[in-house]
Structure formats: structure tokens, C-alpha cells
Amino acid sequence: MAIRDWPYPLEWEKEETIDTDILVLGGGVAGCMAAIAAAKSGQRVLLVEKGATKMSGAGGSGCDHWESAATNPCSKVTPEELTHAMLNDNDGFNNGISHYIECREGYDRLLDIEKMGGKIRDTDDEFRGAAFRDEKTRLLFAYDYVNRYTLRVWGTTFKPAMYKELKRLGVRIIDRVMITSLLTLSGKQENRVIGATGINTRTGRFYIFRTRVSIMCMSRPSRIWLFSASLPGLCEFRPPQCVGDGHAMGWRAGAEFTMMEKSVGAEFSASGRSYPPYAAGNNHNTWYGASIIDSKGREIPYADRDGNILTGISDRFMPSPGQTFFLKGGSVDNPKYEYRGPETLPYPDMIAKGYKLPFYADLSGLPESERRVIWGMMVGEEGKTKIPVYQNYTKSGFDPEKHVIQCYGTGWTSAEFLPDERQLFGLPGGFLNDWNLSTNLEGLFTAGDSLYSSNCYGHAAATGHYAGRHAAEYAEGIKISEPRKNQVNNEKERVYGPIHNRPSDSIGWKELNMGISKIMKNYCGEIKHDELLKIGLKQLTDYEDSIVSETYAYNPHELVRLLEVFDILSVSRIILYACLSRKSSSKPLCFIKYNSPEISDTGSLITIRQTGNEIITRELHTDFYGDLKKNYEKYNKEYINEKNSIG
Ligand SMILES: Cc1cc2nc3c(=O)[nH]c(=O)nc-3n(C[C@H](O)[C@H](O)[C@H](O)COP(=O)(O)OP(=O)(O)OC[C@H]3O[C@@H](n4cnc5c(N)ncnc54)[C@H](O)[C@@H]3O)c2cc1C
């Protein structure tokens, strides 16, 4: 949109400085919970969000199942058993600290959300008598109906409830401001984080936030390999404004990351390549338990982990004979035998046996409560499904008792992707954390999908609350510091650079994003060749040195989109450095290095950070966090005492 038609007052370069005790960066699930926990310390809390906190982020539009609630009254697994299973299933390449927090405190957070007004149980008795319902607590469960540690929930009610709670607690919320950089003591990389800068996405005003402590909650990178200039809002599974800004500014400040070499072949994405998540036929996650049929109407059988064909629908929700519990959910792709749950027979086997494409998801033969809980509750409460899928399909006459929905790709992926089209999906890399959920930078804590090997709503809520508590404790002894003028001025120069360029001789954000995605597909695809990774790095460096200064933005909206792409460029570089640093293939990291054997050990994490222009890597044992229960109890005495005193 040309600037003369811009509907908001323009405030380019106008500066506003705001002081707070605790600064929360990003108002998604983790950010809201961090602010709520921090506010209880009595200190001033400021939450800054790029969108509108009430509905922003991956969890804003909903969530249909809450994973790993191991302490709910019906669970038959302990937090220790569940965390160890998640770690073991990934050969240790998982975040022991954050997932233990998720398993141990996730249910506490769900109860908090219920108190705030979120709906977590079947209070209307819609599913009375169903196999997945506990009649006493009215909680509903998904997947493993015996062990009952994943709950079906009404996630569309959650973020508005948290928003109300933030207001009630007096948290100051500044919406529609993109955080652009971290401020450090004396303006030096690796020094204590003393604040952040931001830009208003409507007016272009510049903000300087000064604080005692900051909590990074800006989720994970996206649009690295997958970008569609014609459908930019639908590029990936996660929301388009979550692109890894936090990773990029953390990198510039000297933060340490790990597992950044991990990416997976694209699974869920629109990007002009697929249907929106959960809009196509599948039997994964939200749709788990649905029958899959071929085009002649023959059902694809479900089998247990030993290949025994399951004849009853109820068997789809039971562990195999001899199995204690099974793992299923957003972070579980190809579980090991020990944790493998019931699944439809593999797609290639069915084709080989003469089953005819296309396949379809078919809910018509399910018991009425199972059909209604999938089509009605879960497709409806899941992120992004309420309007585009549930409402629109229903309006168009879709009847789950009569109609089926076509599958695309090889099962539940909603398209057939190419091997070099990759994504940070499932449990990707991110900020390295310690037992306080602090990063290596003093004064910077982190939570949710910003953390390495993070995923899911309950994980974000639990780690957010945990980081909020620990950050508030840290802040007590810290004074607010004045940022260095030159650090602020350099950032202003960087941020406003593009508005001074002429569109006729510069390029826009979409072109730059497309260029980066092309480089990543060409040089950092499924198989990593060192020679190609180095060319990719060189091309990205050329972009940084000569293209970034040649970009333009007509208005604050376009400027924010462009600043995001600059961050995508930085994140792509981190990924290339990390891929060069890992010398051999690793199955749990979905990492294939050309001509290198797979090292099948429990292995080491490679951590990576930048100091000056130097890239520093080190190896860290995957279980660096030590004994989970002992350490958790050592670091959380007050929380445990408080819980015990409430009973
Ligand atoms: C379609 C979909 C369905 C899902 N379904 C489920 C489910 O059923 N169960 C489940 O457990 N999990 C589910 N998830 C995952 C879950 O929603 C996420 O793991 C969780 O929301 C992560 O929380 P977060 O706070 O880390 O990130 P988010 O909730 O994404 O929040 C990040 C916030 O940071 C803001 N932000 C980003 N950059 C900046 C910046 N520069 N300045 C200021 N703010 C910024 C964003 O606007 C956003 O509000 C789903 C995700 C999606 C996308």
C-alpha cells in the first residue's frame, strides 16, 4: 500500500523509552504464562507482542489436545517415566529439562487456565459414557485410553482467558510492536541483556525498553525453505509472523544455540504446495483414530506394534500386549518399537497389496462419540481449524456420517513434498538453557518454542510459567542500566534503512525471502554436502553485504515484513554453520552428511554461538542436565512447598 493511503499516523524514527522490571518478549502461550507468573512477584511486568496478545501465536487460534499432563489424576505414567521415554525415543537429542518441566507442571498450568476461564473438561456432559472420558473428573483423553496422559481440550478458549488474567494482574501489554534487537550492557556482545528495541507495526515508532531481566518467548524459525510469494500467510504450519526473530537477535547478542542442524522433510505446510493442516484426510494428531479407506471403500487396517491386525475400533487406543504405554502426538513421528502405538499399515505396503489411490479419511463407521469428538470438538478446537475447516466444510454440507475427505501425499502430510523442501517441525533446535531456563547471556531467560527441542502448548505454558518465576527471582537483585547510545543508534539505522531506498531500484521482502528459500533448498537440502553448504553460506553473506542495503519498504507493515526476512537470513546462516559443524550423519537429528557413516551413539549436542565474527562451537553431552527429579527439586523448592501447602 502506498504511503499516502496508510491508515495510521506515521511516526518514523520517533523514540519512546519505557522502563520495567521484567520484560516479556512475545505474547504467545509461553509469554503470557511467563508474564502471569512474574507478575505474582509484585514487580512491574511488561509484555511486548508483534500481533494482538489476545489471539496471537501458534496457540492463539486453538489447540485440541494437551500433551504430557503426567500429573493429572487419571494418568498412569509418572513425569519421570514419560520424560525418559521422550528422551530415549530421540536417542537423547531432546530437551530433558524443559520436557521434565512440561510433564511435572503441565497439568498445574491447565488447572490455572481453567481458573482463568478456559474450558478443560466436558462440563456440558456432551461425551458422557464415552471410552475416552473419566466420569468423575469429566476430563477427556486422547490416544492412549489406558494411560490417560494426553487430554482433549477446548483450546480456542485458552488465550482469551490468559489475556484476561494478564489484565487482572496489571501486566502492561504493548501489542503490535516487533522487537528488533536485544540491548546489552555497554553495548557489547555477550554482556548482560539490559533491554530491547522495537518498532510499531502500524506507526513505525521506535521503542527502547529498559529492564532488569528479559524473557525470550518468540517461538521458532519458519519460512527458511518454504515460502510462497503469492500465499505468504500460509507458508508454514506455524503463524507467518513467527519466523525466528528471537533466534536472530539472540545470535547477534552472543546467545548459544543447539540442534540447529536438525530439519525434517516438510510435513505440514500450505505454501501453495498443500492444503491447510487438518483440512485433508489423515489419521494423525487431531484425526487420530479415524479410519482410512481406499478409493474402492476397502479399509486400511490398523495394526499394533507387532503387526497384529486390530479388529475393534477400541483397540486403536490401547497399548500392545506387554507394552506399558505408547507415545503419540505432535512430536512423535517414527517412534521406537518400545513406544510405538497402533497405526494403519504403511502406505507403500498397501499400494503393493493393490489398494487403490486416492485414500480417504472416513469417520462414518466410528462409534458416534468418537466421530463427534474428532469432527465437532477436535476439528474446531485445533489451531486454525475452527473457521477454515470445521465451519466452512460444515457450511458446504460436509457430513461426517456420510462423507469422506481425501488424503494427499503419503498419509497425513496433506501434500507430497520434495526431499529438499524442509521445515523446523516437531522438535527442532533453539536456545540452549540451564535449570533456571536461563540462556548463556545473563539477564536473558527463555521459554516455549524458542527453546531447543521444544514443542506443544503444555510445554510452552509450563516452561513459560517456570521461566517467569525464575526470571522474577533473578530480577530482585538487579538495577536498570542505561543502554549505550551507539547501540541504539546503530539499530535505528539498521531498522529504518529500507525506507530511505527507492522502490524502483530496490527489492522487496517477498523477493528476498524467495531468494533465501531457494538458496536453502539448493545448498542445504536433505543431504548435506560441505561444498554446497559453503556455497550457500557465501551466497547468504553476499545477500547480507549487498542485497540487504538495497531493499525498500513502502510502509510500517512492509518494513516489519522486511525486518523479518533479515532475521530469516540470519537464522539460515546459523543453520548452515551448524550443518557444517556436525561431521557425521545422525538419525535422531534427521541429518544426512554426504559420504559420512551414521554415528549411532547417544552422541553429543553441538552448541553454536557467535563472538565478533568468529563462530564458536562446542560439544555437550545430551544429558548434561543430570538427574531430572533431583535437579528439578533443588531448583524449585519454593514452588514445591507452595504446592504442598495448598495440598
Ligand atoms: C496449527 C497448529 C496447531 C497446533 N496444535 C497443537 C495442539 O493441539 N496441542 C499442542 O500441544 N500444541 C499444538 N500446537 C503447538 C503449540 O501451539 C505451540 O507449541 C505453542 O503455541 C508454542 O508457544 P510459544 O509461546 O512458544 O509460541 P507462540 O504461541 O507461537 O507465541 C510466539 C509469540 O511471539 C510473537 N512474536 C514473534 N516474533 C516477535 C517479535 N519480533 N516481537 C514481538 N513478538 C513476537 C508472536 O506474534 C507470537 O504471539 C499447534 C501449533 C499450530 C501452528
PDB file of C-alpha atoms in Angstrom, residues 294-489:
ATOM      1  CA  ASP A 294      -9.051 -46.685  -0.410  1.00  0.00           C
ATOM      2  CA  SER A 295     -10.998 -45.482  -3.446  1.00  0.00           C
ATOM      3  CA  LYS A 296     -12.887 -48.806  -3.589  1.00  0.00           C
ATOM      4  CA  GLY A 297     -14.019 -48.333   0.011  1.00  0.00           C
ATOM      5  CA  ARG A 298     -11.708 -51.007   1.481  1.00  0.00           C
ATOM      6  CA  GLU A 299     -10.460 -50.109   4.947  1.00  0.00           C
ATOM      7  CA  ILE A 300      -6.710 -49.873   5.574  1.00  0.00           C
ATOM      8  CA  PRO A 301      -6.263 -51.965   8.719  1.00  0.00           C
ATOM      9  CA  TYR A 302      -4.764 -50.644  11.934  1.00  0.00           C
ATOM     10  CA  ALA A 303      -2.089 -52.894  13.466  1.00  0.00           C
ATOM     11  CA  ASP A 304      -0.324 -52.925  16.827  1.00  0.00           C
ATOM     12  CA  ARG A 305       3.449 -52.562  17.116  1.00  0.00           C
ATOM     13  CA  ASP A 306       3.889 -56.302  16.407  1.00  0.00           C
ATOM     14  CA  GLY A 307       1.880 -56.114  13.197  1.00  0.00           C
ATOM     15  CA  ASN A 308      -1.206 -57.830  14.660  1.00  0.00           C
ATOM     16  CA  ILE A 309      -4.260 -56.542  12.824  1.00  0.00           C
ATOM     17  CA  LEU A 310      -6.653 -54.738  15.169  1.00  0.00           C
ATOM     18  CA  THR A 311     -10.268 -55.599  14.528  1.00  0.00           C
ATOM     19  CA  GLY A 312     -12.053 -53.454  17.123  1.00  0.00           C
ATOM     20  CA  ILE A 313     -12.071 -49.649  16.960  1.00  0.00           C
ATOM     21  CA  SER A 314     -11.359 -49.525  20.712  1.00  0.00           C
ATOM     22  CA  ASP A 315      -8.052 -51.406  20.077  1.00  0.00           C
ATOM     23  CA  ARG A 316      -6.746 -48.282  18.282  1.00  0.00           C
ATOM     24  CA  PHE A 317      -6.466 -46.624  21.680  1.00  0.00           C
ATOM     25  CA  MET A 318      -4.812 -49.469  23.635  1.00  0.00           C
ATOM     26  CA  PRO A 319      -1.152 -50.318  24.200  1.00  0.00           C
ATOM     27  CA  SER A 320       0.054 -53.592  22.632  1.00  0.00           C
ATOM     28  CA  PRO A 321       0.220 -56.767  24.743  1.00  0.00           C
ATOM     29  CA  GLY A 322       3.251 -56.384  27.047  1.00  0.00           C
ATOM     30  CA  GLN A 323       3.561 -52.638  26.447  1.00  0.00           C
ATOM     31  CA  THR A 324       3.195 -50.216  29.381  1.00  0.00           C
ATOM     32  CA  PHE A 325       2.250 -47.100  27.401  1.00  0.00           C
ATOM     33  CA  PHE A 326       2.728 -45.694  23.931  1.00  0.00           C
ATOM     34  CA  LEU A 327       3.788 -42.262  22.639  1.00  0.00           C
ATOM     35  CA  LYS A 328       1.757 -40.267  20.153  1.00  0.00           C
ATOM     36  CA  GLY A 329       1.310 -36.592  19.398  1.00  0.00           C
ATOM     37  CA  GLY A 330       2.854 -33.600  17.698  1.00  0.00           C
ATOM     38  CA  SER A 331       6.466 -34.503  18.489  1.00  0.00           C
ATOM     39  CA  VAL A 332       6.327 -38.220  17.695  1.00  0.00           C
ATOM     40  CA  ASP A 333       6.949 -39.209  14.081  1.00  0.00           C
ATOM     41  CA  ASN A 334       8.509 -42.658  13.940  1.00  0.00           C
ATOM     42  CA  PRO A 335       8.574 -43.966  17.493  1.00  0.00           C
ATOM     43  CA  LYS A 336      10.846 -46.805  18.504  1.00  0.00           C
ATOM     44  CA  TYR A 337       9.281 -50.255  18.992  1.00  0.00           C
ATOM     45  CA  GLU A 338       9.185 -49.725  22.754  1.00  0.00           C
ATOM     46  CA  TYR A 339       6.867 -46.691  22.416  1.00  0.00           C
ATOM     47  CA  ARG A 340       5.075 -47.445  19.133  1.00  0.00           C
ATOM     48  CA  GLY A 341       1.292 -47.187  19.252  1.00  0.00           C
ATOM     49  CA  PRO A 342      -1.355 -48.603  16.917  1.00  0.00           C
ATOM     50  CA  GLU A 343      -1.075 -47.311  13.348  1.00  0.00           C
ATOM     51  CA  THR A 344      -2.594 -48.016   9.945  1.00  0.00           C
ATOM     52  CA  LEU A 345      -0.446 -50.380   7.859  1.00  0.00           C
ATOM     53  CA  PRO A 346       2.283 -48.495   5.935  1.00  0.00           C
ATOM     54  CA  TYR A 347       1.225 -46.678   2.790  1.00  0.00           C
ATOM     55  CA  PRO A 348       3.733 -48.400   0.401  1.00  0.00           C
ATOM     56  CA  ASP A 349       2.656 -51.861   1.670  1.00  0.00           C
ATOM     57  CA  MET A 350      -0.974 -51.043   0.970  1.00  0.00           C
ATOM     58  CA  ILE A 351      -0.183 -49.851  -2.562  1.00  0.00           C
ATOM     59  CA  ALA A 352       1.846 -53.042  -3.132  1.00  0.00           C
ATOM     60  CA  LYS A 353      -1.142 -55.091  -1.967  1.00  0.00           C
ATOM     61  CA  GLY A 354      -3.332 -53.486  -4.616  1.00  0.00           C
ATOM     62  CA  TYR A 355      -5.208 -50.887  -2.556  1.00  0.00           C
ATOM     63  CA  LYS A 356      -6.253 -48.133  -4.919  1.00  0.00           C
ATOM     64  CA  LEU A 357      -5.436 -44.422  -4.590  1.00  0.00           C
ATOM     65  CA  PRO A 358      -6.605 -41.955  -3.540  1.00  0.00           C
ATOM     66  CA  PHE A 359      -7.150 -42.818   0.080  1.00  0.00           C
ATOM     67  CA  TYR A 360      -9.762 -41.071   2.242  1.00  0.00           C
ATOM     68  CA  ALA A 361     -10.378 -40.410   5.932  1.00  0.00           C
ATOM     69  CA  ASP A 362     -13.707 -41.924   6.880  1.00  0.00           C
ATOM     70  CA  LEU A 363     -15.426 -41.218  10.199  1.00  0.00           C
ATOM     71  CA  SER A 364     -18.739 -42.864   9.290  1.00  0.00           C
ATOM     72  CA  GLY A 365     -18.014 -46.244  10.876  1.00  0.00           C
ATOM     73  CA  LEU A 366     -16.718 -44.897  14.206  1.00  0.00           C
ATOM     74  CA  PRO A 367     -18.862 -45.016  17.344  1.00  0.00           C
ATOM     75  CA  GLU A 368     -20.885 -41.801  17.500  1.00  0.00           C
ATOM     76  CA  SER A 369     -18.845 -40.290  20.375  1.00  0.00           C
ATOM     77  CA  GLU A 370     -15.528 -40.968  18.598  1.00  0.00           C
ATOM     78  CA  ARG A 371     -16.854 -39.373  15.406  1.00  0.00           C
ATOM     79  CA  ARG A 372     -18.202 -36.342  17.239  1.00  0.00           C
ATOM     80  CA  VAL A 373     -15.064 -35.819  19.297  1.00  0.00           C
ATOM     81  CA  ILE A 374     -12.970 -35.677  16.101  1.00  0.00           C
ATOM     82  CA  TRP A 375     -15.397 -33.782  13.859  1.00  0.00           C
ATOM     83  CA  GLY A 376     -17.010 -31.268  16.138  1.00  0.00           C
ATOM     84  CA  MET A 377     -14.651 -30.932  19.012  1.00  0.00           C
ATOM     85  CA  MET A 378     -11.047 -31.522  17.883  1.00  0.00           C
ATOM     86  CA  VAL A 379     -11.500 -30.269  14.316  1.00  0.00           C
ATOM     87  CA  GLY A 380     -12.855 -26.992  15.603  1.00  0.00           C
ATOM     88  CA  GLU A 381     -10.652 -26.523  18.662  1.00  0.00           C
ATOM     89  CA  GLU A 382      -7.338 -27.208  16.871  1.00  0.00           C
ATOM     90  CA  GLY A 383      -5.146 -24.285  15.741  1.00  0.00           C
ATOM     91  CA  LYS A 384      -6.502 -22.785  12.505  1.00  0.00           C
ATOM     92  CA  THR A 385      -9.328 -25.312  12.062  1.00  0.00           C
ATOM     93  CA  LYS A 386     -12.344 -23.578  13.597  1.00  0.00           C
ATOM     94  CA  ILE A 387     -13.260 -21.328  10.662  1.00  0.00           C
ATOM     95  CA  PRO A 388     -11.427 -22.650   7.578  1.00  0.00           C
ATOM     96  CA  VAL A 389     -12.110 -26.323   8.184  1.00  0.00           C
ATOM     97  CA  TYR A 390     -14.915 -27.005  10.657  1.00  0.00           C
ATOM     98  CA  GLN A 391     -17.146 -24.036   9.864  1.00  0.00           C
ATOM     99  CA  ASN A 392     -16.546 -23.812   6.114  1.00  0.00           C
ATOM    100  CA  TYR A 393     -16.806 -27.560   5.425  1.00  0.00           C
ATOM    101  CA  THR A 394     -19.951 -27.785   7.542  1.00  0.00           C
ATOM    102  CA  LYS A 395     -21.493 -24.837   5.692  1.00  0.00           C
ATOM    103  CA  SER A 396     -20.653 -26.556   2.407  1.00  0.00           C
ATOM    104  CA  GLY A 397     -22.629 -29.597   3.513  1.00  0.00           C
ATOM    105  CA  PHE A 398     -19.908 -31.943   4.798  1.00  0.00           C
ATOM    106  CA  ASP A 399     -21.499 -34.642   6.939  1.00  0.00           C
ATOM    107  CA  PRO A 400     -19.032 -36.946   8.720  1.00  0.00           C
ATOM    108  CA  GLU A 401     -21.626 -39.734   8.847  1.00  0.00           C
ATOM    109  CA  LYS A 402     -21.858 -39.797   5.054  1.00  0.00           C
ATOM    110  CA  HIS A 403     -18.849 -38.091   3.503  1.00  0.00           C
ATOM    111  CA  VAL A 404     -15.136 -38.822   3.372  1.00  0.00           C
ATOM    112  CA  ILE A 405     -12.156 -36.454   2.979  1.00  0.00           C
ATOM    113  CA  GLN A 406      -9.369 -37.135   0.504  1.00  0.00           C
ATOM    114  CA  CYS A 407      -5.775 -37.793   1.652  1.00  0.00           C
ATOM    115  CA  TYR A 408      -2.767 -36.324  -0.180  1.00  0.00           C
ATOM    116  CA  GLY A 409       0.891 -37.298  -0.024  1.00  0.00           C
ATOM    117  CA  THR A 410       1.855 -40.472   1.747  1.00  0.00           C
ATOM    118  CA  GLY A 411      -0.647 -40.486   4.561  1.00  0.00           C
ATOM    119  CA  TRP A 412      -1.267 -37.497   6.775  1.00  0.00           C
ATOM    120  CA  THR A 413       1.076 -34.872   5.357  1.00  0.00           C
ATOM    121  CA  SER A 414      -1.503 -33.045   3.156  1.00  0.00           C
ATOM    122  CA  ALA A 415       0.870 -32.983   0.156  1.00  0.00           C
ATOM    123  CA  GLU A 416       3.747 -34.836  -1.493  1.00  0.00           C
ATOM    124  CA  PHE A 417       6.807 -32.724  -0.688  1.00  0.00           C
ATOM    125  CA  LEU A 418      10.237 -32.886  -2.302  1.00  0.00           C
ATOM    126  CA  PRO A 419      13.147 -34.065  -0.104  1.00  0.00           C
ATOM    127  CA  ASP A 420      14.854 -30.650  -0.232  1.00  0.00           C
ATOM    128  CA  GLU A 421      11.730 -28.854   0.996  1.00  0.00           C
ATOM    129  CA  ARG A 422      12.469 -28.812   4.698  1.00  0.00           C
ATOM    130  CA  GLN A 423      10.993 -27.414   7.880  1.00  0.00           C
ATOM    131  CA  LEU A 424      11.780 -26.877  11.549  1.00  0.00           C
ATOM    132  CA  PHE A 425       8.883 -29.099  12.593  1.00  0.00           C
ATOM    133  CA  GLY A 426       8.498 -31.367  15.623  1.00  0.00           C
ATOM    134  CA  LEU A 427      11.483 -30.934  17.940  1.00  0.00           C
ATOM    135  CA  PRO A 428      13.944 -28.572  16.200  1.00  0.00           C
ATOM    136  CA  GLY A 429      16.940 -26.644  17.565  1.00  0.00           C
ATOM    137  CA  GLY A 430      16.845 -23.420  19.542  1.00  0.00           C
ATOM    138  CA  PHE A 431      18.245 -21.590  22.562  1.00  0.00           C
ATOM    139  CA  LEU A 432      20.309 -23.711  24.939  1.00  0.00           C
ATOM    140  CA  ASN A 433      19.011 -23.485  28.506  1.00  0.00           C
ATOM    141  CA  ASP A 434      20.052 -24.337  32.034  1.00  0.00           C
ATOM    142  CA  TRP A 435      17.930 -25.404  35.024  1.00  0.00           C
ATOM    143  CA  ASN A 436      16.671 -21.818  35.522  1.00  0.00           C
ATOM    144  CA  LEU A 437      15.655 -21.674  31.853  1.00  0.00           C
ATOM    145  CA  SER A 438      18.318 -19.021  31.517  1.00  0.00           C
ATOM    146  CA  THR A 439      20.324 -18.709  28.309  1.00  0.00           C
ATOM    147  CA  ASN A 440      24.117 -18.267  28.397  1.00  0.00           C
ATOM    148  CA  LEU A 441      23.502 -14.488  28.345  1.00  0.00           C
ATOM    149  CA  GLU A 442      22.996 -13.095  31.803  1.00  0.00           C
ATOM    150  CA  GLY A 443      19.600 -11.471  32.172  1.00  0.00           C
ATOM    151  CA  LEU A 444      18.010 -13.430  29.308  1.00  0.00           C
ATOM    152  CA  PHE A 445      15.665 -16.299  30.134  1.00  0.00           C
ATOM    153  CA  THR A 446      13.708 -18.270  27.556  1.00  0.00           C
ATOM    154  CA  ALA A 447      10.636 -20.486  27.227  1.00  0.00           C
ATOM    155  CA  GLY A 448       8.265 -22.266  24.847  1.00  0.00           C
ATOM    156  CA  ASP A 449       9.147 -22.929  21.229  1.00  0.00           C
ATOM    157  CA  SER A 450      12.246 -20.707  21.484  1.00  0.00           C
ATOM    158  CA  LEU A 451      13.940 -23.463  23.472  1.00  0.00           C
ATOM    159  CA  TYR A 452      15.870 -26.205  21.714  1.00  0.00           C
ATOM    160  CA  SER A 453      13.851 -29.356  21.117  1.00  0.00           C
ATOM    161  CA  SER A 454      10.619 -27.748  22.190  1.00  0.00           C
ATOM    162  CA  ASN A 455       7.059 -28.296  21.078  1.00  0.00           C
ATOM    163  CA  CYS A 456       3.468 -28.098  22.211  1.00  0.00           C
ATOM    164  CA  TYR A 457       1.050 -25.998  24.174  1.00  0.00           C
ATOM    165  CA  GLY A 458       1.538 -27.611  27.571  1.00  0.00           C
ATOM    166  CA  HIS A 459       5.302 -27.387  27.169  1.00  0.00           C
ATOM    167  CA  ALA A 460       5.054 -23.665  26.325  1.00  0.00           C
ATOM    168  CA  ALA A 461       2.696 -22.951  29.224  1.00  0.00           C
ATOM    169  CA  ALA A 462       4.787 -24.909  31.742  1.00  0.00           C
ATOM    170  CA  THR A 463       8.171 -23.541  30.666  1.00  0.00           C
ATOM    171  CA  GLY A 464       6.713 -20.022  30.371  1.00  0.00           C
ATOM    172  CA  HIS A 465       5.500 -20.078  33.954  1.00  0.00           C
ATOM    173  CA  TYR A 466       8.786 -21.614  35.128  1.00  0.00           C
ATOM    174  CA  ALA A 467      10.915 -19.009  33.303  1.00  0.00           C
ATOM    175  CA  GLY A 468       8.665 -16.242  34.674  1.00  0.00           C
ATOM    176  CA  ARG A 469       9.248 -17.429  38.259  1.00  0.00           C
ATOM    177  CA  HIS A 470      12.998 -17.798  37.889  1.00  0.00           C
ATOM    178  CA  ALA A 471      13.435 -14.535  35.982  1.00  0.00           C
ATOM    179  CA  ALA A 472      11.463 -12.667  38.664  1.00  0.00           C
ATOM    180  CA  GLU A 473      13.747 -14.083  41.332  1.00  0.00           C
ATOM    181  CA  TYR A 474      16.840 -13.028  39.362  1.00  0.00           C
ATOM    182  CA  ALA A 475      15.457  -9.510  38.792  1.00  0.00           C
ATOM    183  CA  GLU A 476      15.192  -8.775  42.521  1.00  0.00           C
ATOM    184  CA  GLY A 477      18.913  -8.006  42.815  1.00  0.00           C
ATOM    185  CA  ILE A 478      19.419  -6.149  39.520  1.00  0.00           C
ATOM    186  CA  LYS A 479      19.326  -2.447  38.678  1.00  0.00           C
ATOM    187  CA  ILE A 480      18.096  -0.991  35.383  1.00  0.00           C
ATOM    188  CA  SER A 481      21.027   0.136  33.206  1.00  0.00           C
ATOM    189  CA  GLU A 482      21.235   2.845  30.602  1.00  0.00           C
ATOM    190  CA  PRO A 483      21.849   1.416  27.119  1.00  0.00           C
ATOM    191  CA  ARG A 484      24.784   2.736  25.097  1.00  0.00           C
ATOM    192  CA  LYS A 485      23.713   5.434  22.643  1.00  0.00           C
ATOM    193  CA  ASN A 486      25.695   3.916  19.793  1.00  0.00           C
ATOM    194  CA  GLN A 487      23.993   0.520  20.203  1.00  0.00           C
ATOM    195  CA  VAL A 488      20.585   2.195  19.950  1.00  0.00           C
ATOM    196  CA  ASN A 489      21.617   4.431  17.059  1.00  0.00           C
TER     197      ASN A 489
END
